[in-house]
Coordinates of C-alpha atoms in Angstrom, one line a residue:
M1 CA -24.8 66.6 190.7
L2 CA -23.7 69.6 188.2
N3 CA -20.5 68.7 185.7
D4 CA -17.6 70.5 185.0
P5 CA -18.2 71.8 181.6
T6 CA -14.5 72.1 181.0
D7 CA -14.3 68.5 182.0
G8 CA -15.2 67.5 178.1
A9 CA -12.8 69.8 176.8
L10 CA -10.4 68.5 178.8
S11 CA -11.5 65.2 178.0
R12 CA -11.6 65.8 174.5
L13 CA -8.0 67.4 174.5
G14 CA -6.5 64.6 176.6
A15 CA -8.3 62.2 173.7
S16 CA -6.9 63.9 170.5
G17 CA -3.6 65.2 172.0
V18 CA -0.3 62.9 172.8
E19 CA -0.6 61.3 176.2
P20 CA 1.3 63.1 178.9
S21 CA 4.5 62.0 180.4
S22 CA 4.7 61.2 184.2
D23 CA 6.4 64.4 185.0
Q24 CA 3.6 66.5 183.1
V25 CA 0.8 65.1 184.7
Q26 CA 0.2 66.3 188.1
T27 CA -3.0 65.6 190.5
S28 CA -4.7 67.9 192.4
S29 CA -5.7 67.7 195.7
T30 CA -9.1 66.8 194.9
G31 CA -7.7 63.7 192.7
N32 CA -8.2 65.5 189.4
P33 CA -4.8 65.3 186.9
K34 CA -3.5 68.5 185.6
I35 CA -2.3 68.9 182.1
R36 CA 0.7 71.6 181.6
I37 CA -0.2 73.8 178.1
P38 CA 2.4 73.2 175.7
R39 CA 4.6 76.2 174.4
L40 CA 5.0 77.3 171.3
G41 CA 8.2 76.4 169.7
T42 CA 10.8 79.4 167.8
A43 CA 10.7 79.3 163.9
P44 CA 13.5 76.8 162.9
V45 CA 17.0 79.4 161.2
S46 CA 17.5 79.4 157.9
A47 CA 20.9 77.1 156.5
H48 CA 21.7 80.1 154.0
R49 CA 21.4 83.0 155.8
Q50 CA 24.0 85.7 154.2
R51 CA 26.7 86.4 156.9
T52 CA 28.6 89.7 156.8
S53 CA 32.0 89.3 155.2
R54 CA 35.2 90.1 156.7
A55 CA 37.1 93.4 155.3
C56 CA 40.5 93.5 154.0
A57 CA 43.4 94.8 155.9
P58 CA 43.6 98.4 154.4
C59 CA 39.9 98.9 154.2
H60 CA 40.0 97.9 158.2
Q61 CA 43.0 100.3 158.8
R62 CA 41.2 103.5 157.1
K63 CA 37.4 101.8 158.6
T64 CA 35.8 102.1 154.8
K65 CA 33.1 100.1 153.7
C66 CA 34.2 97.0 152.0
D67 CA 32.5 94.6 149.8
G68 CA 34.8 91.6 151.0
Q69 CA 35.4 90.4 147.2
K70 CA 39.0 88.4 146.9
P71 CA 41.4 88.6 145.3
Q72 CA 40.5 92.3 145.4
C73 CA 37.8 94.4 147.1
K74 CA 36.4 97.1 145.1
Q75 CA 37.8 99.8 147.1
C76 CA 41.4 98.4 146.4
R77 CA 40.9 97.6 143.3
Q78 CA 39.7 101.9 142.3
L79 CA 42.0 102.8 144.3
G80 CA 44.7 100.5 143.1
I81 CA 46.3 99.7 146.1
P82 CA 47.0 95.7 146.7
C83 CA 44.6 94.2 148.9
T84 CA 45.2 91.6 151.6
Y85 CA 43.3 89.5 154.5
V86 CA 44.0 88.8 157.6
G87 CA 42.5 85.7 158.9
S88 CA 40.6 85.2 161.9
K89 CA 42.0 84.7 165.7
R90 CA 40.7 81.4 165.0
E91 CA 42.5 81.0 161.8
Q92 CA 45.8 82.2 163.2
Q93 CA 45.4 80.2 166.2
K94 CA 44.8 76.9 163.7
W95 CA 47.6 77.9 161.1
A96 CA 50.4 78.3 164.8
L97 CA 48.9 74.7 166.0
E98 CA 49.7 73.4 162.3
S99 CA 52.9 74.8 162.5
V100 CA 53.9 73.3 165.7
Q101 CA 52.8 70.1 164.6
A102 CA 54.9 70.4 161.8
K103 CA 58.3 71.2 163.9
I104 CA 57.5 68.0 166.2
Q105 CA 57.2 65.8 163.6
S106 CA 60.3 67.3 162.1
Y107 CA 61.7 66.9 165.8
E108 CA 60.9 63.3 165.6
S109 CA 62.1 62.2 162.6
L110 CA 65.2 63.6 163.0
L111 CA 65.7 62.2 166.5
Q112 CA 64.3 58.8 164.7
R113 CA 67.0 59.3 162.3
I114 CA 69.6 60.0 165.3
I115 CA 68.9 57.1 167.1
T116 CA 69.0 54.6 164.2
D117 CA 72.5 56.4 163.3
S118 CA 74.0 55.9 166.9
S119 CA 72.8 52.1 166.6
E120 CA 75.2 51.5 163.8
D121 CA 77.9 54.2 164.7
P122 CA 78.1 55.0 168.6
S123 CA 80.4 57.7 167.7
K124 CA 78.1 60.0 166.5
F125 CA 76.1 59.7 169.8
K126 CA 78.7 60.1 172.0
L127 CA 79.7 63.8 170.1
I128 CA 76.0 64.5 170.7
E129 CA 76.0 64.0 174.3
E130 CA 80.0 66.0 174.1
L131 CA 78.2 69.1 172.3
I132 CA 75.3 69.1 175.0
T133 CA 77.8 69.5 178.0
V134 CA 79.8 71.7 176.2
H135 CA 76.7 74.2 175.1
K136 CA 74.7 73.2 178.4
I137 CA 73.1 76.6 180.0
T138 CA 75.7 77.9 182.9
D139 CA 74.1 78.4 186.2
R140 CA 75.4 81.9 188.1
R141 CA 75.6 80.4 191.0
Q142 CA 78.2 78.2 190.3
E143 CA 80.4 80.8 188.8
K144 CA 82.8 80.0 191.3
L145 CA 83.1 76.5 190.1
L146 CA 83.1 77.1 186.7
T147 CA 85.9 79.3 187.0
K148 CA 88.3 76.6 189.2
N149 CA 86.9 74.0 185.9
L150 CA 88.4 76.5 183.4
Y151 CA 91.7 76.9 185.1
A152 CA 91.9 73.5 185.5
E153 CA 91.2 72.9 182.0
I154 CA 93.3 75.6 180.9
Q155 CA 96.3 73.5 183.0
R156 CA 95.9 70.4 181.4
L157 CA 95.7 71.7 177.7
W158 CA 99.1 73.7 178.7
E159 CA 100.8 70.9 180.0
V160 CA 100.4 69.1 177.1
E161 CA 100.7 71.7 174.4
K162 CA 103.4 73.9 176.0
H163 CA 106.5 71.8 174.4
L164 CA 104.8 72.4 170.8
K165 CA 107.2 74.7 168.8
S166 CA 104.4 76.4 167.4
L167 CA 103.4 80.3 167.1
P168 CA 100.1 79.9 168.7
T169 CA 101.6 77.9 171.5
A170 CA 104.2 81.0 171.9
Q171 CA 101.2 83.2 171.8
S172 CA 98.9 81.0 174.2
S173 CA 101.9 81.3 177.1
I174 CA 102.1 85.2 176.7
L175 CA 98.4 85.6 176.7
I176 CA 98.1 83.2 179.9
G177 CA 101.6 85.0 181.5
L178 CA 98.9 88.1 181.0
L179 CA 95.9 86.7 182.7
C180 CA 98.1 85.5 185.5
C181 CA 99.8 89.2 185.9
T182 CA 96.0 90.4 185.8
F183 CA 95.2 88.2 188.7
G184 CA 98.6 89.7 190.7
L185 CA 100.5 86.5 190.3
D186 CA 103.0 88.6 188.5
R187 CA 106.1 86.1 189.1
F188 CA 104.6 83.5 187.8
G189 CA 103.1 85.5 184.6
T190 CA 106.8 86.5 184.0
Q191 CA 107.9 83.0 183.5
Y192 CA 105.0 82.0 181.2
I193 CA 106.0 85.4 179.2
M194 CA 109.5 84.7 179.2
H195 CA 108.7 81.2 178.0
G196 CA 106.7 82.2 175.1
A197 CA 109.9 84.5 174.2
Q198 CA 111.7 81.7 174.3
L199 CA 109.7 79.9 172.4
C200 CA 109.7 82.8 169.2
L201 CA 113.0 82.8 169.4
N202 CA 113.6 79.0 168.8
L203 CA 111.2 79.9 165.9
G204 CA 113.9 82.3 164.7
L205 CA 111.2 85.2 164.6
Q206 CA 114.4 87.1 165.6
N207 CA 116.0 86.6 162.0
E208 CA 115.0 89.0 158.6
S209 CA 113.5 85.4 157.2
P210 CA 112.4 83.1 159.0
S211 CA 111.6 79.8 157.9
Y212 CA 108.3 79.7 160.1
F213 CA 106.8 82.5 158.5
Y214 CA 108.2 82.2 154.9
G215 CA 108.9 78.6 154.2
G216 CA 109.6 79.4 150.5
A217 CA 105.9 80.8 150.2
P218 CA 105.9 84.4 147.6
D219 CA 104.7 86.6 149.8
E220 CA 103.3 88.9 147.0
Y221 CA 101.3 91.4 149.1
G222 CA 103.9 91.9 151.9
H223 CA 100.9 90.0 154.4
L224 CA 103.8 87.5 155.8
A225 CA 106.7 90.6 156.3
R226 CA 103.8 92.8 158.2
S227 CA 102.8 90.0 160.4
H228 CA 106.5 88.9 161.1
K229 CA 107.3 92.5 161.5
L230 CA 104.5 92.9 164.3
V231 CA 104.8 89.6 166.2
A232 CA 109.3 90.1 166.3
W233 CA 108.3 93.1 168.7
A234 CA 105.4 91.8 170.4
V235 CA 107.3 89.9 172.9
K236 CA 108.9 90.3 175.9
V237 CA 112.6 91.6 174.6
P238 CA 115.0 90.3 177.3
A239 CA 114.4 86.5 176.7
W240 CA 116.8 87.4 173.7
K241 CA 120.4 88.7 173.1
E242 CA 119.2 91.8 171.1
P243 CA 116.2 93.3 169.4
P244 CA 115.0 92.4 166.1
P245 CA 116.5 93.6 163.1
V246 CA 113.4 93.5 161.4
K247 CA 111.4 97.1 161.8
F248 CA 108.4 98.6 160.1
S249 CA 110.2 102.1 157.7
P250 CA 108.8 105.3 158.4
I251 CA 107.1 105.0 154.6
E252 CA 105.7 101.8 155.4
A253 CA 104.4 102.9 158.5
A254 CA 102.8 106.1 157.2
G255 CA 101.0 103.7 154.5
L256 CA 99.7 101.6 157.1
D257 CA 98.4 104.1 159.2
A258 CA 96.5 106.1 156.5
G259 CA 93.0 105.8 157.4
V260 CA 93.0 104.4 161.2
E261 CA 90.9 106.2 163.6
W262 CA 91.4 105.9 167.3
S263 CA 88.2 106.8 170.0
P264 CA 88.8 106.3 173.8
Y265 CA 86.9 102.6 174.8
P266 CA 83.9 102.7 175.2
F267 CA 83.0 106.2 173.6
A268 CA 82.6 106.6 170.2
T269 CA 84.1 110.6 170.4
P270 CA 86.5 111.8 170.0
I271 CA 88.5 110.8 167.1
S272 CA 91.7 111.0 166.2
Q273 CA 94.5 109.3 164.0
P274 CA 96.8 107.3 166.3
F275 CA 99.5 106.3 164.2
F276 CA 100.5 103.1 165.7
F277 CA 102.9 101.9 163.2
T278 CA 104.4 105.1 163.2
A279 CA 105.1 104.9 166.9
A280 CA 106.2 101.0 166.4
C281 CA 108.9 102.1 164.1
F282 CA 110.2 104.5 166.0
R283 CA 109.7 102.8 169.4
S284 CA 112.1 100.2 167.8
D285 CA 115.1 102.6 167.2
L286 CA 114.5 103.5 171.0
V287 CA 114.4 100.0 172.3
T288 CA 117.8 99.4 170.6
I289 CA 119.3 102.4 172.4
V290 CA 117.7 101.4 175.8
H291 CA 119.3 97.9 174.9
Q292 CA 123.0 99.5 174.8
I293 CA 122.3 101.4 177.8
A294 CA 120.9 97.9 180.0
K295 CA 124.1 96.2 178.7
F296 CA 126.2 99.1 179.9
A297 CA 124.6 99.5 183.2
L298 CA 125.1 95.6 183.6
Q299 CA 128.3 95.9 184.4
F300 CA 127.7 98.5 187.1
P301 CA 127.9 98.4 190.5
D302 CA 130.3 95.5 190.5
A303 CA 133.0 97.3 187.8
V304 CA 134.8 100.6 188.8
M305 CA 133.7 103.2 186.4
N306 CA 136.5 105.5 184.8
N307 CA 136.3 107.8 182.2
D308 CA 135.9 105.9 179.1
D309 CA 133.1 104.6 181.0
W310 CA 131.8 107.9 181.3
E311 CA 132.4 109.2 177.9
Y312 CA 130.3 105.7 176.4
G313 CA 128.0 107.1 178.7
R314 CA 127.5 110.5 177.9
Q315 CA 127.6 109.3 173.8
L316 CA 124.8 107.3 174.9
H317 CA 122.6 110.0 175.9
Q318 CA 123.6 111.9 173.4
K319 CA 121.6 108.7 171.5
L320 CA 118.7 109.4 173.2
L321 CA 118.4 112.8 172.3
Q322 CA 119.2 112.5 168.6
W323 CA 116.4 110.0 168.8
K324 CA 114.0 112.7 170.5
A325 CA 114.9 115.6 167.8
T326 CA 114.2 112.7 164.8
L327 CA 110.8 112.2 166.2
P328 CA 108.2 113.0 163.1
P329 CA 105.3 115.9 164.7
V330 CA 102.7 113.2 164.4
L331 CA 104.6 111.7 167.7
L332 CA 104.9 114.6 169.8
L333 CA 102.0 115.7 172.2
E334 CA 101.7 119.4 170.4
H335 CA 99.7 117.3 167.5
N336 CA 98.7 113.8 169.4
T337 CA 97.6 113.2 172.9
T338 CA 96.6 109.7 172.2
P339 CA 97.4 107.8 175.4
H340 CA 100.4 105.6 173.2
I341 CA 102.0 108.9 172.5
F342 CA 102.3 109.8 175.9
C343 CA 103.7 106.0 177.0
A344 CA 106.1 107.2 174.2
N345 CA 107.0 110.6 176.2
L346 CA 106.9 109.4 179.4
G347 CA 110.4 109.5 180.8
S348 CA 112.2 111.7 178.2
T349 CA 112.8 115.0 178.9
D350 CA 112.5 118.0 176.5
D351 CA 114.9 120.3 178.5
Q352 CA 118.7 120.6 177.2
I353 CA 121.4 120.8 179.7
S354 CA 123.3 124.0 179.8
N355 CA 126.4 123.1 178.6
P356 CA 126.1 119.2 177.0
K357 CA 129.8 118.7 177.8
D358 CA 129.0 118.7 181.8
F359 CA 127.2 115.0 181.6
D360 CA 125.7 114.6 184.5
P361 CA 123.2 111.6 184.6
Y362 CA 121.6 112.6 188.3
I363 CA 120.4 115.9 187.0
I364 CA 119.5 114.1 183.7
M365 CA 117.3 111.9 185.8
S366 CA 116.0 114.4 187.9
Q367 CA 114.5 116.5 184.8
A368 CA 113.1 113.0 183.4
L369 CA 111.5 112.2 186.6
D370 CA 109.8 116.4 186.9
D371 CA 108.9 115.6 183.5
M372 CA 107.0 112.4 183.8
G373 CA 105.1 114.3 186.5
S374 CA 104.0 116.9 184.5
L375 CA 102.9 114.5 181.6
I376 CA 100.9 112.4 183.9
L377 CA 99.1 115.6 184.8
L378 CA 98.3 116.4 181.3
F379 CA 97.1 113.1 180.9
K380 CA 94.6 113.6 183.4
R381 CA 93.7 116.7 181.4
C382 CA 93.3 114.7 178.4
H383 CA 92.3 111.5 178.8
G384 CA 90.7 111.4 182.6
W385 CA 90.8 107.7 183.8
K386 CA 89.7 106.3 180.2
S387 CA 91.9 104.1 178.0
L388 CA 94.8 103.9 180.9
P389 CA 97.5 101.7 179.2
V390 CA 98.7 98.9 181.7
V391 CA 102.5 100.4 182.0
M392 CA 100.9 103.7 182.9
L393 CA 101.0 101.2 186.4
H394 CA 105.2 101.5 186.3
Y395 CA 104.8 105.5 185.4
F396 CA 102.1 106.3 188.0
C397 CA 104.5 104.2 190.8
V398 CA 107.8 105.7 189.7
A399 CA 106.2 109.9 189.6
G400 CA 104.4 109.0 193.1
V401 CA 107.5 108.1 194.4
H402 CA 109.5 110.9 193.0
S403 CA 106.5 113.2 194.2
V404 CA 106.8 112.7 197.4
S405 CA 110.4 114.2 197.7
K406 CA 108.8 117.0 196.1
L407 CA 106.4 118.3 197.9
N408 CA 106.7 121.8 198.7
A409 CA 104.1 124.6 199.9
H410 CA 105.7 127.0 197.4
E411 CA 105.3 124.1 194.5
P412 CA 101.7 122.9 194.9
K413 CA 101.7 120.9 191.5
W414 CA 103.7 118.1 193.9
S415 CA 100.3 117.2 195.5
Y416 CA 98.3 117.1 192.5
I417 CA 100.7 114.9 191.0
L418 CA 100.8 112.8 194.2
E419 CA 96.5 112.8 194.0
D420 CA 96.8 111.7 190.4
C421 CA 99.0 108.9 190.5
V422 CA 97.6 107.4 193.7
V423 CA 93.8 108.2 192.0
G424 CA 95.3 106.4 188.9
L425 CA 96.3 103.2 190.7
W426 CA 93.6 102.9 192.7
H427 CA 91.1 102.8 189.3
M428 CA 93.8 100.6 188.0
S429 CA 93.5 98.3 190.9
L430 CA 90.2 96.6 189.3
G431 CA 92.2 95.0 186.9
W432 CA 95.0 94.8 188.4
G433 CA 94.6 94.6 192.1
R434 CA 97.7 92.9 193.9
L435 CA 100.3 94.9 191.8
C436 CA 98.6 98.2 191.8
T437 CA 98.1 97.3 195.6
A438 CA 101.9 96.6 195.3
F439 CA 102.6 100.2 194.1
L440 CA 100.4 101.8 196.5
R441 CA 101.8 100.4 199.5
T442 CA 105.3 101.1 198.1
I443 CA 104.1 105.2 197.9
E444 CA 102.4 104.8 201.7
L445 CA 105.7 103.8 202.7
V446 CA 108.5 106.2 200.9
L447 CA 105.4 108.9 201.9
K448 CA 105.5 108.0 205.9
Q449 CA 109.3 107.8 205.3
N450 CA 110.0 111.2 204.9
N451 CA 106.8 112.7 206.9
P452 CA 105.9 115.7 205.2
D453 CA 103.9 118.2 206.3
P454 CA 99.8 116.7 206.4
S455 CA 98.6 119.7 204.7
L456 CA 100.3 118.6 201.4
V457 CA 99.0 115.7 201.7
P458 CA 95.6 115.5 199.5
S459 CA 92.2 114.6 200.9
R460 CA 92.0 111.3 198.7
V461 CA 95.0 110.5 198.9
V462 CA 94.8 109.8 202.8
E463 CA 91.4 108.3 202.2
I464 CA 92.6 106.0 199.8
F465 CA 95.4 104.8 202.2
R466 CA 92.3 104.5 204.7
K467 CA 90.4 102.0 202.4
L468 CA 93.9 100.1 201.6
N469 CA 94.3 99.5 205.2
E470 CA 90.7 98.4 206.3
G471 CA 91.6 94.7 204.9
A472 CA 94.0 92.5 204.6
L473 CA 96.7 94.7 203.0
W474 CA 99.6 92.4 202.2
T475 CA 99.8 88.5 202.7
V476 CA 102.6 86.3 202.2
T477 CA 101.8 85.3 198.8
D478 CA 101.3 88.8 197.5
I479 CA 105.1 88.9 198.6
S480 CA 106.5 85.9 196.6
S481 CA 104.2 86.1 193.9
L482 CA 106.0 89.7 193.0
A483 CA 108.4 89.8 189.9
A484 CA 110.9 91.3 192.2
D485 CA 112.2 93.6 188.5
Y486 CA 110.9 96.6 189.4
V487 CA 113.4 99.4 190.5
V488 CA 112.0 102.6 192.8
Y489 CA 114.1 105.6 193.4
T490 CA 113.7 108.3 196.2
A491 CA 115.1 111.3 196.2
T492 CA 117.1 112.2 199.8
Q493 CA 118.2 115.7 200.8
S494 CA 121.9 115.8 200.7
D495 CA 124.1 118.7 201.3
S496 CA 125.7 120.4 199.1
S497 CA 129.6 118.7 199.9
S498 CA 128.2 115.3 199.1
S499 CA 128.5 113.8 195.6
P500 CA 125.2 113.7 193.7
S501 CA 124.7 110.1 193.5
S502 CA 124.6 110.4 196.9
A503 CA 121.2 112.6 196.4
Y504 CA 119.3 109.3 194.9
R505 CA 118.4 106.1 196.6
Y506 CA 116.7 102.8 194.2
Q507 CA 116.1 99.4 195.3
G508 CA 114.2 96.9 194.3
L509 CA 110.0 96.7 194.9
Q510 CA 110.1 93.0 196.6
D511 CA 113.6 94.2 198.8
L512 CA 112.0 97.4 199.5
I513 CA 108.8 96.2 201.0
N514 CA 111.0 93.4 202.9
D515 CA 113.2 96.2 204.0
M516 CA 110.3 98.3 205.1
D517 CA 107.5 95.8 206.4
N518 CA 108.3 96.9 210.2
L519 CA 106.3 99.8 209.4
S520 CA 103.3 98.9 210.7
I521 CA 100.6 100.5 208.5
N522 CA 97.6 99.2 210.1
L523 CA 97.4 102.5 211.9
S524 CA 96.8 104.8 209.3
S525 CA 94.7 107.0 210.9
E526 CA 98.1 107.8 213.6
S527 CA 100.4 110.0 213.2
P528 CA 104.1 108.3 211.5
E529 CA 105.8 108.9 214.7
S530 CA 103.5 106.7 216.4
L531 CA 104.3 103.5 213.5
S532 CA 106.6 102.6 215.8
S533 CA 105.8 98.4 216.2
V534 CA 108.3 96.9 214.5
K535 CA 107.8 92.9 213.1
E536 CA 109.7 89.9 212.0
P537 CA 109.7 90.8 208.3
Y538 CA 109.4 88.1 206.1
D539 CA 111.6 87.0 203.6
S540 CA 110.0 85.7 200.3
R541 CA 113.6 84.9 198.7
S542 CA 114.3 82.2 201.6
S543 CA 111.4 80.0 200.5
E544 CA 110.2 78.0 197.5
D545 CA 108.3 79.8 194.6
P546 CA 104.6 78.8 195.4
D547 CA 102.5 76.3 192.6
I548 CA 101.0 78.2 190.3
R549 CA 98.3 75.4 190.0
K550 CA 97.6 75.2 194.0
T551 CA 97.5 79.3 194.1

């Protein structure tokens, strides 16, 4: 039997080599074992291999070769620029992790100190709990609840502090009143404003040197005097017996107005000089004259007007004309068209009556109303519907009602005045919704009562009234919330034989709405002749005032 020549070699290899493991030895089908040939291993890597240095930030930005020397590489040294190195991504992650760990340790130590201190003094921990609840992140889905809670908190704090005789309490009362007027709770807002005015009266702010302001303290730079003059005229004057005697002098007002600029919100241009303090100076003189007129008007219609009363009325009108003649140029619309200057000129007339001795209040009032409508057109041209003062509510209502009686095909300007008044009230209803609704309804009721030619009524006016009538236009709460101290004048057609006084009718806004409430304004798409449905009017004067907290 011949032997395989490789058997000896395999035997020698197996004898001299390592004993193969069980998984390396396989048995062939004939029973002869097979051994795997071991593979050659890779050469070991040297531990001292040279690595490529990281380029500095300037070289990396310029994409130039950097030798990586620190603290300054060769390129930066030759160029004379600072050499900085940015850590690798792994180093940056390591630094960020170390920073977070340091913050966590700081917070843990602070929390441990709070726990230790609160165990000794529990009031400190209670204070922290209150701060957490105050600065809690709000949820927009809970805005209605937050509003109710805020209103309840305002009421609670007001009940605690409303009897404190201090200027902050008076100012808070006035601000709450303005907030109520914004919500349409005009009657309650007026009560709050009058309460704030009464507090100012109790503090003696109507005097020239009230102890509350001065109290023996020196006023070297006049700051206290300026604050007193501003605050004394910033309250509802009817709560006082007469206007305060303190006011800014023209020279003092001119110095305070120097350098003051105004631009229509929220725009940065155009920029103009408003002359706020100069206007306040001359406004105080106007308020004094108006106070005398109001005291005189309270005597009528109960008393019978005689010749002496008529002469006194003529003298008051002459005072108004003299006041208008003494206005400086900066308060005239020819030189200043800022909104508050418009408000100062609204209601006054520039037309002199032909014969000053023929004093006729109704002709004077008609001229003033005509000029008011023209000034509203000018205001719209100068400012549009930006920076509308709150007092424009009343001017829009008065001029809008007056324009209804002036609608004429030969005078198209009154159609534009009616449109501007209605659109202006519609824009202002975003902030003064309920009060604007009352004024808009007043204009609509007067418009339907006069029944003018439909072609004279602008389409925008018709559309606004249609939108206004789509929802619940008027409720019992709306009527009872009005302050009822607005007077609406309407002009009527009168023959030449009647007296001038019969050409005008005046009535309080609340009485006007109650008396005209039998007109159904829910059928605005129909003709005025079809508005014949009569419903029982609601008299809010017979009911008690609703509680503001319930409202």
